[in-house]
Amino acid sequence: MTALIVILVILAVLAFWAIGVYNRLVGLRNRFKNSFAQIDVQLKRRYDLIPNLVEVAKGYMKHERETLEAVIHARNQAVSASSKAVLDPADGASVQQLAAAEGTLTASLGKMFALSESYPDLKANQNMIQLTEELTSTENKIAFTRQAYNDSVMQYNTSAEQFPGSVIAGMFGFHTAELLQATEAPEERQAVKVSF
């Protein structure tokens, strides 16, 4: 009789342990999905600012139509990638597509801002100054939320990959999540060489 009680106690302890691990994984998964939702909020703000920025620049940069169209095209691609990624932030392919689209958008915006330096009237325009400041502020918020997302993903992945959590993760279909990484070309990651 005591052997049966010991076995039941052991089974109860194992069941409570499994429930605890499962609940921890659910909580961590929800945390990284929430972190991704915060990125999405900031990206939508960014996407809303870009058409206004292009519209202000359009009046001054008449000869730079190709650049302005590239910015709008890159923005639309990023909006599409964001819409897919927000549906399932655990889908690594959609997160990678978002990162690639964001990289393209950032490069297009950089080119537009570089060209805008050639237009002193545009640089002095109050609407352009305000939109640029808002975009810069939003970019900083995006960087912060990406960092929070990656921290949440790292904590989730660690819990899902370490034993004994990996057993529960495998049994209940918890898959590792994708980090949101920069997608610039390898040469852009290299240090700038300065010579005098």
PDB file of C-alpha atoms in Angstrom:
ATOM      1  CA  MET A   1       0.000   0.000   0.000  1.00  0.00           C
ATOM      2  CA  THR A   2       2.785   2.474   0.839  1.00  0.00           C
ATOM      3  CA  ALA A   3       4.471   1.684  -2.470  1.00  0.00           C
ATOM      4  CA  LEU A   4       1.299   2.705  -4.275  1.00  0.00           C
ATOM      5  CA  ILE A   5       1.135   5.961  -2.314  1.00  0.00           C
ATOM      6  CA  VAL A   6       4.808   6.699  -3.106  1.00  0.00           C
ATOM      7  CA  ILE A   7       4.193   6.036  -6.805  1.00  0.00           C
ATOM      8  CA  LEU A   8       1.120   8.295  -6.796  1.00  0.00           C
ATOM      9  CA  VAL A   9       3.049  11.063  -5.029  1.00  0.00           C
ATOM     10  CA  ILE A  10       5.883  10.772  -7.569  1.00  0.00           C
ATOM     11  CA  LEU A  11       3.399  10.891 -10.455  1.00  0.00           C
ATOM     12  CA  ALA A  12       1.678  13.924  -8.909  1.00  0.00           C
ATOM     13  CA  VAL A  13       5.009  15.718  -8.494  1.00  0.00           C
ATOM     14  CA  LEU A  14       5.939  14.948 -12.109  1.00  0.00           C
ATOM     15  CA  ALA A  15       2.538  16.165 -13.310  1.00  0.00           C
ATOM     16  CA  PHE A  16       2.859  19.437 -11.381  1.00  0.00           C
ATOM     17  CA  TRP A  17       6.405  19.867 -12.657  1.00  0.00           C
ATOM     18  CA  ALA A  18       5.265  19.312 -16.289  1.00  0.00           C
ATOM     19  CA  ILE A  19       2.400  21.769 -15.818  1.00  0.00           C
ATOM     20  CA  GLY A  20       4.831  24.337 -14.404  1.00  0.00           C
ATOM     21  CA  VAL A  21       7.254  23.969 -17.322  1.00  0.00           C
ATOM     22  CA  TYR A  22       4.398  24.124 -19.830  1.00  0.00           C
ATOM     23  CA  ASN A  23       2.965  27.266 -18.234  1.00  0.00           C
ATOM     24  CA  ARG A  24       6.406  28.902 -18.191  1.00  0.00           C
ATOM     25  CA  LEU A  25       6.830  28.227 -21.907  1.00  0.00           C
ATOM     26  CA  VAL A  26       3.364  29.637 -22.627  1.00  0.00           C
ATOM     27  CA  GLY A  27       4.183  32.755 -20.608  1.00  0.00           C
ATOM     28  CA  LEU A  28       7.509  33.269 -22.374  1.00  0.00           C
ATOM     29  CA  ARG A  29       5.926  32.717 -25.788  1.00  0.00           C
ATOM     30  CA  ASN A  30       3.247  35.292 -24.994  1.00  0.00           C
ATOM     31  CA  ARG A  31       5.921  37.720 -23.796  1.00  0.00           C
ATOM     32  CA  PHE A  32       7.869  37.562 -27.056  1.00  0.00           C
ATOM     33  CA  LYS A  33       4.649  37.865 -29.077  1.00  0.00           C
ATOM     34  CA  ASN A  34       3.764  40.952 -27.046  1.00  0.00           C
ATOM     35  CA  SER A  35       7.244  42.333 -27.691  1.00  0.00           C
ATOM     36  CA  PHE A  36       6.697  41.815 -31.398  1.00  0.00           C
ATOM     37  CA  ALA A  37       3.360  43.618 -31.157  1.00  0.00           C
ATOM     38  CA  GLN A  38       5.228  46.596 -29.678  1.00  0.00           C
ATOM     39  CA  ILE A  39       7.562  46.573 -32.681  1.00  0.00           C
ATOM     40  CA  ASP A  40       4.514  46.479 -34.939  1.00  0.00           C
ATOM     41  CA  VAL A  41       3.063  49.589 -33.255  1.00  0.00           C
ATOM     42  CA  GLN A  42       6.267  51.539 -33.874  1.00  0.00           C
ATOM     43  CA  LEU A  43       6.613  50.240 -37.435  1.00  0.00           C
ATOM     44  CA  LYS A  44       3.070  51.376 -38.240  1.00  0.00           C
ATOM     45  CA  ARG A  45       3.953  54.834 -36.936  1.00  0.00           C
ATOM     46  CA  ARG A  46       7.027  54.804 -39.150  1.00  0.00           C
ATOM     47  CA  TYR A  47       5.012  53.651 -42.160  1.00  0.00           C
ATOM     48  CA  ASP A  48       2.499  56.439 -41.580  1.00  0.00           C
ATOM     49  CA  LEU A  49       5.224  59.096 -41.440  1.00  0.00           C
ATOM     50  CA  ILE A  50       7.007  58.053 -44.628  1.00  0.00           C
ATOM     51  CA  PRO A  51       4.320  59.085 -47.180  1.00  0.00           C
ATOM     52  CA  ASN A  52       4.105  62.524 -45.523  1.00  0.00           C
ATOM     53  CA  LEU A  53       7.877  62.838 -45.658  1.00  0.00           C
ATOM     54  CA  VAL A  54       7.960  61.864 -49.328  1.00  0.00           C
ATOM     55  CA  GLU A  55       5.117  64.267 -50.103  1.00  0.00           C
ATOM     56  CA  VAL A  56       7.016  67.192 -48.554  1.00  0.00           C
ATOM     57  CA  ALA A  57      10.220  66.184 -50.341  1.00  0.00           C
ATOM     58  CA  LYS A  58       8.426  65.719 -53.665  1.00  0.00           C
ATOM     59  CA  GLY A  59       7.856  69.439 -54.068  1.00  0.00           C
ATOM     60  CA  TYR A  60      11.569  70.173 -53.736  1.00  0.00           C
ATOM     61  CA  MET A  61      13.149  67.074 -55.247  1.00  0.00           C
ATOM     62  CA  LYS A  62      11.368  67.045 -58.600  1.00  0.00           C
ATOM     63  CA  HIS A  63      14.371  65.507 -60.332  1.00  0.00           C
ATOM     64  CA  GLU A  64      14.672  62.695 -57.805  1.00  0.00           C
ATOM     65  CA  ARG A  65      11.430  60.919 -58.661  1.00  0.00           C
ATOM     66  CA  GLU A  66      13.123  57.533 -58.895  1.00  0.00           C
ATOM     67  CA  THR A  67      14.445  57.828 -55.345  1.00  0.00           C
ATOM     68  CA  LEU A  68      11.084  58.906 -53.958  1.00  0.00           C
ATOM     69  CA  GLU A  69       9.320  56.048 -55.737  1.00  0.00           C
ATOM     70  CA  ALA A  70      11.905  53.614 -54.345  1.00  0.00           C
ATOM     71  CA  VAL A  71      11.128  54.820 -50.824  1.00  0.00           C
ATOM     72  CA  ILE A  72       7.385  54.332 -51.316  1.00  0.00           C
ATOM     73  CA  HIS A  73       7.932  50.909 -52.905  1.00  0.00           C
ATOM     74  CA  ALA A  74      10.201  49.845 -50.027  1.00  0.00           C
ATOM     75  CA  ARG A  75       7.641  51.127 -47.523  1.00  0.00           C
ATOM     76  CA  ASN A  76       4.872  49.115 -49.172  1.00  0.00           C
ATOM     77  CA  GLN A  77       7.035  45.989 -49.139  1.00  0.00           C
ATOM     78  CA  ALA A  78       7.774  46.526 -45.450  1.00  0.00           C
ATOM     79  CA  VAL A  79       4.077  47.032 -44.650  1.00  0.00           C
ATOM     80  CA  SER A  80       3.277  43.756 -46.418  1.00  0.00           C
ATOM     81  CA  ALA A  81       6.058  41.880 -44.616  1.00  0.00           C
ATOM     82  CA  SER A  82       4.989  43.359 -41.297  1.00  0.00           C
ATOM     83  CA  SER A  83       1.396  42.268 -41.864  1.00  0.00           C
ATOM     84  CA  LYS A  84       2.549  38.688 -42.411  1.00  0.00           C
ATOM     85  CA  ALA A  85       4.961  38.663 -39.477  1.00  0.00           C
ATOM     86  CA  VAL A  86       2.453  40.079 -37.005  1.00  0.00           C
ATOM     87  CA  LEU A  87       0.100  37.171 -37.688  1.00  0.00           C
ATOM     88  CA  ASP A  88       2.683  34.711 -36.333  1.00  0.00           C
ATOM     89  CA  PRO A  89       5.858  36.183 -34.842  1.00  0.00           C
ATOM     90  CA  ALA A  90       7.033  32.621 -34.178  1.00  0.00           C
ATOM     91  CA  ASP A  91       7.305  32.015 -37.944  1.00  0.00           C
ATOM     92  CA  GLY A  92      10.995  32.480 -38.657  1.00  0.00           C
ATOM     93  CA  ALA A  93      10.537  32.986 -42.397  1.00  0.00           C
ATOM     94  CA  SER A  94       8.110  35.882 -41.981  1.00  0.00           C
ATOM     95  CA  VAL A  95      10.342  37.535 -39.367  1.00  0.00           C
ATOM     96  CA  GLN A  96      13.324  37.232 -41.738  1.00  0.00           C
ATOM     97  CA  GLN A  97      11.275  38.715 -44.588  1.00  0.00           C
ATOM     98  CA  LEU A  98      10.325  41.609 -42.342  1.00  0.00           C
ATOM     99  CA  ALA A  99      13.955  42.189 -41.399  1.00  0.00           C
ATOM    100  CA  ALA A 100      14.963  42.169 -45.083  1.00  0.00           C
ATOM    101  CA  ALA A 101      12.144  44.559 -46.044  1.00  0.00           C
ATOM    102  CA  GLU A 102      13.063  46.878 -43.174  1.00  0.00           C
ATOM    103  CA  GLY A 103      16.692  46.840 -44.324  1.00  0.00           C
ATOM    104  CA  THR A 104      15.637  47.857 -47.825  1.00  0.00           C
ATOM    105  CA  LEU A 105      13.389  50.600 -46.468  1.00  0.00           C
ATOM    106  CA  THR A 106      16.147  51.958 -44.245  1.00  0.00           C
ATOM    107  CA  ALA A 107      18.557  52.024 -47.204  1.00  0.00           C
ATOM    108  CA  SER A 108      15.989  53.837 -49.383  1.00  0.00           C
ATOM    109  CA  LEU A 109      15.331  56.407 -46.677  1.00  0.00           C
ATOM    110  CA  GLY A 110      19.056  56.900 -46.229  1.00  0.00           C
ATOM    111  CA  LYS A 111      19.459  57.588 -49.930  1.00  0.00           C
ATOM    112  CA  MET A 112      16.560  60.054 -49.851  1.00  0.00           C
ATOM    113  CA  PHE A 113      18.021  61.901 -46.859  1.00  0.00           C
ATOM    114  CA  ALA A 114      21.440  62.002 -48.523  1.00  0.00           C
ATOM    115  CA  LEU A 115      19.909  63.516 -51.652  1.00  0.00           C
ATOM    116  CA  SER A 116      17.880  65.988 -49.600  1.00  0.00           C
ATOM    117  CA  GLU A 117      21.167  67.518 -48.437  1.00  0.00           C
ATOM    118  CA  SER A 118      21.470  68.980 -51.946  1.00  0.00           C
ATOM    119  CA  TYR A 119      18.245  70.950 -51.432  1.00  0.00           C
ATOM    120  CA  PRO A 120      18.759  73.704 -48.827  1.00  0.00           C
ATOM    121  CA  ASP A 121      15.129  74.864 -49.097  1.00  0.00           C
ATOM    122  CA  LEU A 122      13.939  71.363 -48.296  1.00  0.00           C
ATOM    123  CA  LYS A 123      16.263  71.088 -45.294  1.00  0.00           C
ATOM    124  CA  ALA A 124      14.880  74.392 -43.981  1.00  0.00           C
ATOM    125  CA  ASN A 125      11.215  73.444 -44.502  1.00  0.00           C
ATOM    126  CA  GLN A 126       9.462  73.241 -41.105  1.00  0.00           C
ATOM    127  CA  ASN A 127       7.311  70.276 -42.144  1.00  0.00           C
ATOM    128  CA  MET A 128      10.410  68.391 -43.278  1.00  0.00           C
ATOM    129  CA  ILE A 129      12.233  69.230 -40.049  1.00  0.00           C
ATOM    130  CA  GLN A 130       9.286  68.094 -37.921  1.00  0.00           C
ATOM    131  CA  LEU A 131       8.728  64.882 -39.906  1.00  0.00           C
ATOM    132  CA  THR A 132      12.436  64.072 -39.777  1.00  0.00           C
ATOM    133  CA  GLU A 133      12.490  64.563 -36.014  1.00  0.00           C
ATOM    134  CA  GLU A 134       9.402  62.367 -35.581  1.00  0.00           C
ATOM    135  CA  LEU A 135      10.921  59.696 -37.810  1.00  0.00           C
ATOM    136  CA  THR A 136      14.180  59.802 -35.850  1.00  0.00           C
ATOM    137  CA  SER A 137      12.269  59.456 -32.590  1.00  0.00           C
ATOM    138  CA  THR A 138      10.296  56.550 -34.024  1.00  0.00           C
ATOM    139  CA  GLU A 139      13.495  54.874 -35.253  1.00  0.00           C
ATOM    140  CA  ASN A 140      14.874  55.059 -31.717  1.00  0.00           C
ATOM    141  CA  LYS A 141      11.689  53.495 -30.336  1.00  0.00           C
ATOM    142  CA  ILE A 142      11.873  50.750 -32.973  1.00  0.00           C
ATOM    143  CA  ALA A 143      15.451  49.970 -31.965  1.00  0.00           C
ATOM    144  CA  PHE A 144      14.429  49.768 -28.314  1.00  0.00           C
ATOM    145  CA  THR A 145      11.449  47.506 -29.020  1.00  0.00           C
ATOM    146  CA  ARG A 146      13.555  45.247 -31.257  1.00  0.00           C
ATOM    147  CA  GLN A 147      16.011  44.826 -28.414  1.00  0.00           C
ATOM    148  CA  ALA A 148      13.173  43.941 -26.011  1.00  0.00           C
ATOM    149  CA  TYR A 149      11.795  41.472 -28.570  1.00  0.00           C
ATOM    150  CA  ASN A 150      15.164  39.791 -29.058  1.00  0.00           C
ATOM    151  CA  ASP A 151      15.632  39.559 -25.276  1.00  0.00           C
ATOM    152  CA  SER A 152      12.204  37.907 -24.952  1.00  0.00           C
ATOM    153  CA  VAL A 153      12.932  35.507 -27.813  1.00  0.00           C
ATOM    154  CA  MET A 154      16.287  34.579 -26.294  1.00  0.00           C
ATOM    155  CA  GLN A 155      14.673  33.809 -22.933  1.00  0.00           C
ATOM    156  CA  TYR A 156      11.914  31.770 -24.603  1.00  0.00           C
ATOM    157  CA  ASN A 157      14.334  29.844 -26.844  1.00  0.00           C
ATOM    158  CA  THR A 158      16.621  29.100 -23.914  1.00  0.00           C
ATOM    159  CA  SER A 159      13.742  27.686 -21.886  1.00  0.00           C
ATOM    160  CA  ALA A 160      12.454  25.661 -24.850  1.00  0.00           C
ATOM    161  CA  GLU A 161      15.887  24.247 -25.695  1.00  0.00           C
ATOM    162  CA  GLN A 162      17.279  23.455 -22.238  1.00  0.00           C
ATOM    163  CA  PHE A 163      16.563  20.149 -20.603  1.00  0.00           C
ATOM    164  CA  PRO A 164      14.040  19.359 -19.143  1.00  0.00           C
ATOM    165  CA  GLY A 165      12.014  22.140 -20.794  1.00  0.00           C
ATOM    166  CA  SER A 166      12.952  20.758 -24.202  1.00  0.00           C
ATOM    167  CA  VAL A 167      11.002  17.589 -23.426  1.00  0.00           C
ATOM    168  CA  ILE A 168       7.806  19.515 -22.686  1.00  0.00           C
ATOM    169  CA  ALA A 169       8.460  21.883 -25.626  1.00  0.00           C
ATOM    170  CA  GLY A 170       8.804  18.931 -27.977  1.00  0.00           C
ATOM    171  CA  MET A 171       5.702  17.202 -26.647  1.00  0.00           C
ATOM    172  CA  PHE A 172       3.500  20.275 -27.021  1.00  0.00           C
ATOM    173  CA  GLY A 173       4.906  21.820 -30.218  1.00  0.00           C
ATOM    174  CA  PHE A 174       6.805  24.813 -28.830  1.00  0.00           C
ATOM    175  CA  HIS A 175       9.184  25.777 -31.632  1.00  0.00           C
ATOM    176  CA  THR A 176      12.078  28.170 -31.266  1.00  0.00           C
ATOM    177  CA  ALA A 177      11.428  31.734 -32.411  1.00  0.00           C
ATOM    178  CA  GLU A 178      13.508  33.818 -34.805  1.00  0.00           C
ATOM    179  CA  LEU A 179      15.568  36.766 -33.609  1.00  0.00           C
ATOM    180  CA  LEU A 180      15.061  40.019 -35.479  1.00  0.00           C
ATOM    181  CA  GLN A 181      18.502  40.722 -36.908  1.00  0.00           C
ATOM    182  CA  ALA A 182      19.983  43.399 -39.107  1.00  0.00           C
ATOM    183  CA  THR A 183      20.100  42.399 -42.763  1.00  0.00           C
ATOM    184  CA  GLU A 184      22.695  44.680 -44.217  1.00  0.00           C
ATOM    185  CA  ALA A 185      25.270  43.393 -46.644  1.00  0.00           C
ATOM    186  CA  PRO A 186      28.465  42.025 -45.046  1.00  0.00           C
ATOM    187  CA  GLU A 187      30.498  44.971 -46.309  1.00  0.00           C
ATOM    188  CA  GLU A 188      28.198  47.361 -44.424  1.00  0.00           C
ATOM    189  CA  ARG A 189      29.098  45.634 -41.146  1.00  0.00           C
ATOM    190  CA  GLN A 190      32.803  46.247 -41.612  1.00  0.00           C
ATOM    191  CA  ALA A 191      34.464  49.153 -39.869  1.00  0.00           C
ATOM    192  CA  VAL A 192      34.984  52.284 -41.925  1.00  0.00           C
ATOM    193  CA  LYS A 193      38.640  52.781 -42.875  1.00  0.00           C
ATOM    194  CA  VAL A 194      39.893  56.309 -42.369  1.00  0.00           C
ATOM    195  CA  SER A 195      43.265  57.450 -43.655  1.00  0.00           C
ATOM    196  CA  PHE A 196      44.936  60.827 -43.426  1.00  0.00           C
TER     197      PHE A 196
END
